[in-house]
Each structure stands twice: as C-alpha cells, then as structure tokens.
Short mmCIF file of C-alpha atoms in Angstrom, two decimals:
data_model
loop_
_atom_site.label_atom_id
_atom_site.label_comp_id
_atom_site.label_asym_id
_atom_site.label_seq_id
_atom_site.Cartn_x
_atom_site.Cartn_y
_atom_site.Cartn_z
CA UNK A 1 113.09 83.97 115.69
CA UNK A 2 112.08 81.05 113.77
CA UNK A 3 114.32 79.45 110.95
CA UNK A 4 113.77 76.75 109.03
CA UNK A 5 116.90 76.38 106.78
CA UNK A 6 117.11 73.19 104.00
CA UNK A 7 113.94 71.97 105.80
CA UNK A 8 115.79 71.92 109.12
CA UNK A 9 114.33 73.78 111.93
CA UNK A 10 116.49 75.80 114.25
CA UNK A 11 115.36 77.87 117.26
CA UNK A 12 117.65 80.85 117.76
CA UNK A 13 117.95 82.76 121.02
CA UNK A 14 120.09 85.48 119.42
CA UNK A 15 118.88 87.32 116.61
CA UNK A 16 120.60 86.81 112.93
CA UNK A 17 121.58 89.92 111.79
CA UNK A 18 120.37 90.84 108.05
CA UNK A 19 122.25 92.09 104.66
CA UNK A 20 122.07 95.70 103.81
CA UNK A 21 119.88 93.92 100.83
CA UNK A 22 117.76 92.30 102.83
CA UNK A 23 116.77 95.08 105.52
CA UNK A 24 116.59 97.14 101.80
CA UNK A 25 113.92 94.39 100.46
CA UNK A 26 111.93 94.31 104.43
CA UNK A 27 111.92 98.39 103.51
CA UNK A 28 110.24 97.73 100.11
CA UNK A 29 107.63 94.95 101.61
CA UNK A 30 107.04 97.64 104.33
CA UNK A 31 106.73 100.39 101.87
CA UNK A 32 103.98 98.33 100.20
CA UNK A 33 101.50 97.26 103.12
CA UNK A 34 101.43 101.17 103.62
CA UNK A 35 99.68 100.86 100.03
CA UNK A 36 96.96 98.60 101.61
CA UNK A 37 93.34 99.84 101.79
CA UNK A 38 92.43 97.47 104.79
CA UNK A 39 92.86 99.84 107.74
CA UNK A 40 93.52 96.48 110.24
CA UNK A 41 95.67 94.55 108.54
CA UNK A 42 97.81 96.06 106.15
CA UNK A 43 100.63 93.31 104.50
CA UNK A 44 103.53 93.90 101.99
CA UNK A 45 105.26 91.42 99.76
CA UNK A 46 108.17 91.92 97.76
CA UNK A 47 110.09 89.04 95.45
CA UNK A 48 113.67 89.24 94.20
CA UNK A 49 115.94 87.64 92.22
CA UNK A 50 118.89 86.27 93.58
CA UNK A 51 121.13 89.62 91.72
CA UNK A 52 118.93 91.50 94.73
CA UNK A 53 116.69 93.28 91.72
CA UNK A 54 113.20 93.26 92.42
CA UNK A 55 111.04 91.32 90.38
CA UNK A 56 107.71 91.81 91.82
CA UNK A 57 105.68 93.48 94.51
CA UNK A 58 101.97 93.42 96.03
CA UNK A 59 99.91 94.27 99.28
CA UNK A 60 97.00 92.53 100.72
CA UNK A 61 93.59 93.76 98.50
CA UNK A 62 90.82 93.24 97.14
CA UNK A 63 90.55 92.26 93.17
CA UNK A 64 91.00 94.67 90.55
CA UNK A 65 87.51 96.67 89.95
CA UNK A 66 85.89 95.58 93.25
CA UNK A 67 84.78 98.75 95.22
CA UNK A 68 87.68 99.43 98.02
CA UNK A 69 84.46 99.82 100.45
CA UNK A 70 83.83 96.17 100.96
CA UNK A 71 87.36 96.00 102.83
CA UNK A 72 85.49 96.93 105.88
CA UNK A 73 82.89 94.47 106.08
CA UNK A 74 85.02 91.88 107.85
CA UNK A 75 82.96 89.17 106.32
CA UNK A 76 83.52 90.12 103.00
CA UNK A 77 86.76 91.03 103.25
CA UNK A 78 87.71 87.49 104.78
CA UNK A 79 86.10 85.78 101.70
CA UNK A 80 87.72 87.96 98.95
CA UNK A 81 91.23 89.41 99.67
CA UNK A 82 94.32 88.72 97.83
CA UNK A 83 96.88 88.44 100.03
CA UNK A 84 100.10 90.47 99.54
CA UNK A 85 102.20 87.42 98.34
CA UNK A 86 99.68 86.55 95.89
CA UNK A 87 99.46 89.91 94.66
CA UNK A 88 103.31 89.96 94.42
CA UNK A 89 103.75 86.74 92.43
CA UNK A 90 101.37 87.38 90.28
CA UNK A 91 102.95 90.81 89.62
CA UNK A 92 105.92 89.01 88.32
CA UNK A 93 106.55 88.73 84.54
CA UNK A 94 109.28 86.60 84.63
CA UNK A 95 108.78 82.79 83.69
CA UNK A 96 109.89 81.42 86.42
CA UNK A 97 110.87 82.43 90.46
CA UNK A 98 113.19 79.81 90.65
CA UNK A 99 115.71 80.60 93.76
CA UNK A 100 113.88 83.83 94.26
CA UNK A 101 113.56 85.45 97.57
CA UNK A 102 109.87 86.62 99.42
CA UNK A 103 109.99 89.28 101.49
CA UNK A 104 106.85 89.48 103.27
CA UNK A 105 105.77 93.01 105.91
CA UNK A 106 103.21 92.69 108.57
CA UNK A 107 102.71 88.73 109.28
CA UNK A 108 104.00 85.39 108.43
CA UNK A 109 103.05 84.07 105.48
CA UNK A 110 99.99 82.00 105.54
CA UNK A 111 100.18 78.40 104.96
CA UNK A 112 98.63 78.71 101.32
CA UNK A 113 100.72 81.69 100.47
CA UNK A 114 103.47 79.48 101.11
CA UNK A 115 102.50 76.57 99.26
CA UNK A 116 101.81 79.05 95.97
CA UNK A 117 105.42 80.13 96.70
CA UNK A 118 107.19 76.51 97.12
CA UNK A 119 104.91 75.75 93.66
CA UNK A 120 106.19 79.12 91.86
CA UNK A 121 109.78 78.04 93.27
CA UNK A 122 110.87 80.46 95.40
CA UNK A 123 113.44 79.08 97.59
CA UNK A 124 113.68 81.51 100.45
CA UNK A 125 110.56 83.37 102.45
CA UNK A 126 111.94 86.52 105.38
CA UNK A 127 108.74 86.99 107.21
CA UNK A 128 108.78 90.28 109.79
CA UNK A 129 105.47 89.93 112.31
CA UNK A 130 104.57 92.92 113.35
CA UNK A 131 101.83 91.55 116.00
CA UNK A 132 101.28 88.35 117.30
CA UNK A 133 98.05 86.67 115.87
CA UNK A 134 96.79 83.52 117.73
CA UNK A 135 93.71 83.07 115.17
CA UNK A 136 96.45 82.66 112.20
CA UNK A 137 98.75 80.38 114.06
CA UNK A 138 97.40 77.07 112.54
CA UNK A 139 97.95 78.51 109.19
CA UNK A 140 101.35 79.99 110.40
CA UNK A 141 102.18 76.12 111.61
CA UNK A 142 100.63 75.03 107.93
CA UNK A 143 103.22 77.18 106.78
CA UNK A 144 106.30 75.74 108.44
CA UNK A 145 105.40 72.36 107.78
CA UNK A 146 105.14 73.00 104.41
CA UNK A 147 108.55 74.89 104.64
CA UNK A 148 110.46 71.59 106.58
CA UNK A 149 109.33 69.30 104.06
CA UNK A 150 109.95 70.92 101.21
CA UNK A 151 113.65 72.07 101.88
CA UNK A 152 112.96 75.93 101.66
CA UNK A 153 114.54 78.57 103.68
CA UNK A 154 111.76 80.54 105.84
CA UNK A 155 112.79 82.97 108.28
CA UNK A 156 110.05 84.96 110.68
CA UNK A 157 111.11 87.69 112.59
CA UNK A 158 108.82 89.83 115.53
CA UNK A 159 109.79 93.30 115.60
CA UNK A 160 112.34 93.59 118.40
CA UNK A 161 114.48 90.74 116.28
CA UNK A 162 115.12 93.61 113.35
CA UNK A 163 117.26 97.19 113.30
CA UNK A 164 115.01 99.61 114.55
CA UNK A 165 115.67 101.38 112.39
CA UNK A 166 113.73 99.56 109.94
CA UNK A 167 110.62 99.51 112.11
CA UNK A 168 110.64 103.08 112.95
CA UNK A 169 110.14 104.26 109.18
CA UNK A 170 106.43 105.06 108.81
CA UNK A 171 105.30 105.87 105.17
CA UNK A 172 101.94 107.77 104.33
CA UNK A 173 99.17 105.84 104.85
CA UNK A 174 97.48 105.18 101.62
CA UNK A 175 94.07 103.98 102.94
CA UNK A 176 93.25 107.66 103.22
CA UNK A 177 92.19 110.12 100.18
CA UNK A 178 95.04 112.39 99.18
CA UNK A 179 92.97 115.43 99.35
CA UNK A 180 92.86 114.56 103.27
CA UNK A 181 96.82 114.60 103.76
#
C-alpha cells in the first residue's frame, strides 16, 4: 500500500484497515465502474463530504450525446474519455469540495485527475487498483508527486490490501443491453 499522508510518504508493509464508511464509499465507486460502457477498463469515482454523505459520483465515459460505439475503437476512446473522477466532480453541485474525500474503483487516479482534485480542494483521494498497469505508472508517479507537494492525503490500495469482501461483490454489468440479461 502506498500512503502519502500531509505530503509525507509512508510505505506500509501491513495493510491499514478501513472505516465501515469508507469500505461503504469503495462499494459505491465500485458500484459505479459497473456503470461503465468501456468493456476493458471500467473506473468508478465517488466524492463525499466529510458528514460521509455523498456528494457526487461518475464512471469513466465518453461525453454526453457521443455514440457509446466509439468506446471500442481504442484510438478514439484514448482521445475522448472522461475519466470517472472528472465525471464525479463535475457531478457535484455543491460550491466547493473543500476537505472532501475521492473514492476512486478500478485504478489510481491519474496524475491530471489528481491535479483537478487538489484544484477543486479535495483533501483526501482512497484509490483501490484492481490490476497493475505499467503503461499508467508515469501518470500514477505524476500523481503522487502532485499529492507530496501539495499536502493531500492519497491512499492506493491493490486488491489483496482490502476485505474481501468488498472485492467479491460483482454488480450487473451495464455495458450490456438489458434485454440481454
């Protein structure tokens, strides 16, 4: 597990063991990727205040309108998703995300995902990685820089760091027609 914590970071060897709220929240960010058309990489985001309501939530996408198709041309899809954070904050109505919480499902945050966060003030990012992905590691270490410098909290966990069972939910997956259930 990596934590960066007040722009410290620590290397742990034995796994921090999350809130009720928080495993709750991982749920909800997990819940949401299932929502995700891209059969590859599905992500879920969820942001809460610091009472533990939800304030927002999102999964990686294309843009409202553009044909769900064009998620399988890899090409386009690289050029034109909207990452599940993204989606989240911007799903947000309220003024601010000051002290606010991101929960993020599937990979780390990016290292642009986390700058929008630091910038919309969210003060703490829980990360679960479901797989490890080499070709988003400099982004991943874009991420934690911009985590240590800043001050925030940013926690990443692989799978075998959370309850299992967490992991072991598995929700419909929404990327197929309803009619084919």
């Amino acid at each position: 597990m990596i934590q960066i914590h007040g722009g410290v970071m620590l290397a742990s060897e034995s796994p921090r063991v999350l809130s009720k709220w928080q495993n709750r929240h991982l749920l909800d960010a997990k819940k949401e990727a299932s929502q995700s058309k891209d059969t590859s990489t599905k992500i879920g985001a969820v942001v809460v205040r610091s009472d533990n309501t939800v304030a927002g939530k999102g999964y990686n996408g294309l843009a409202r309108g553009v044909n769900d198709e064009h998620i399988h041309d890899r090409e386009f899809k690289y050029g034109a998703v909207i990452h599940a954070e993204s989606n989240c904050m911007d799903s947000v109505r309220d003024p601010t995300l000051q002290d606010y919480t991101l929960f993020v499902w599937g990979l780390c945050s990016c290292g642009s995902c986390t700058a929008r966060a630091i910038n919309r003030g969210i003060s703490h990012i829980i990360c679960v990685q479901e797989k490890e992905r080499p070709d988003w590691e400099v982004s991943f270490s874009y991420a934690r820089t911009q985590a240590i410098e800043s001050g925030i909290t940013f926690e990443v966990f692989n799978l075998n760091e959370i309850d299992p069972r967490l992991k072991n939910i598995a929700f419909p997956d929404f990327s197929v027609p309803f009619l084919e259930w």
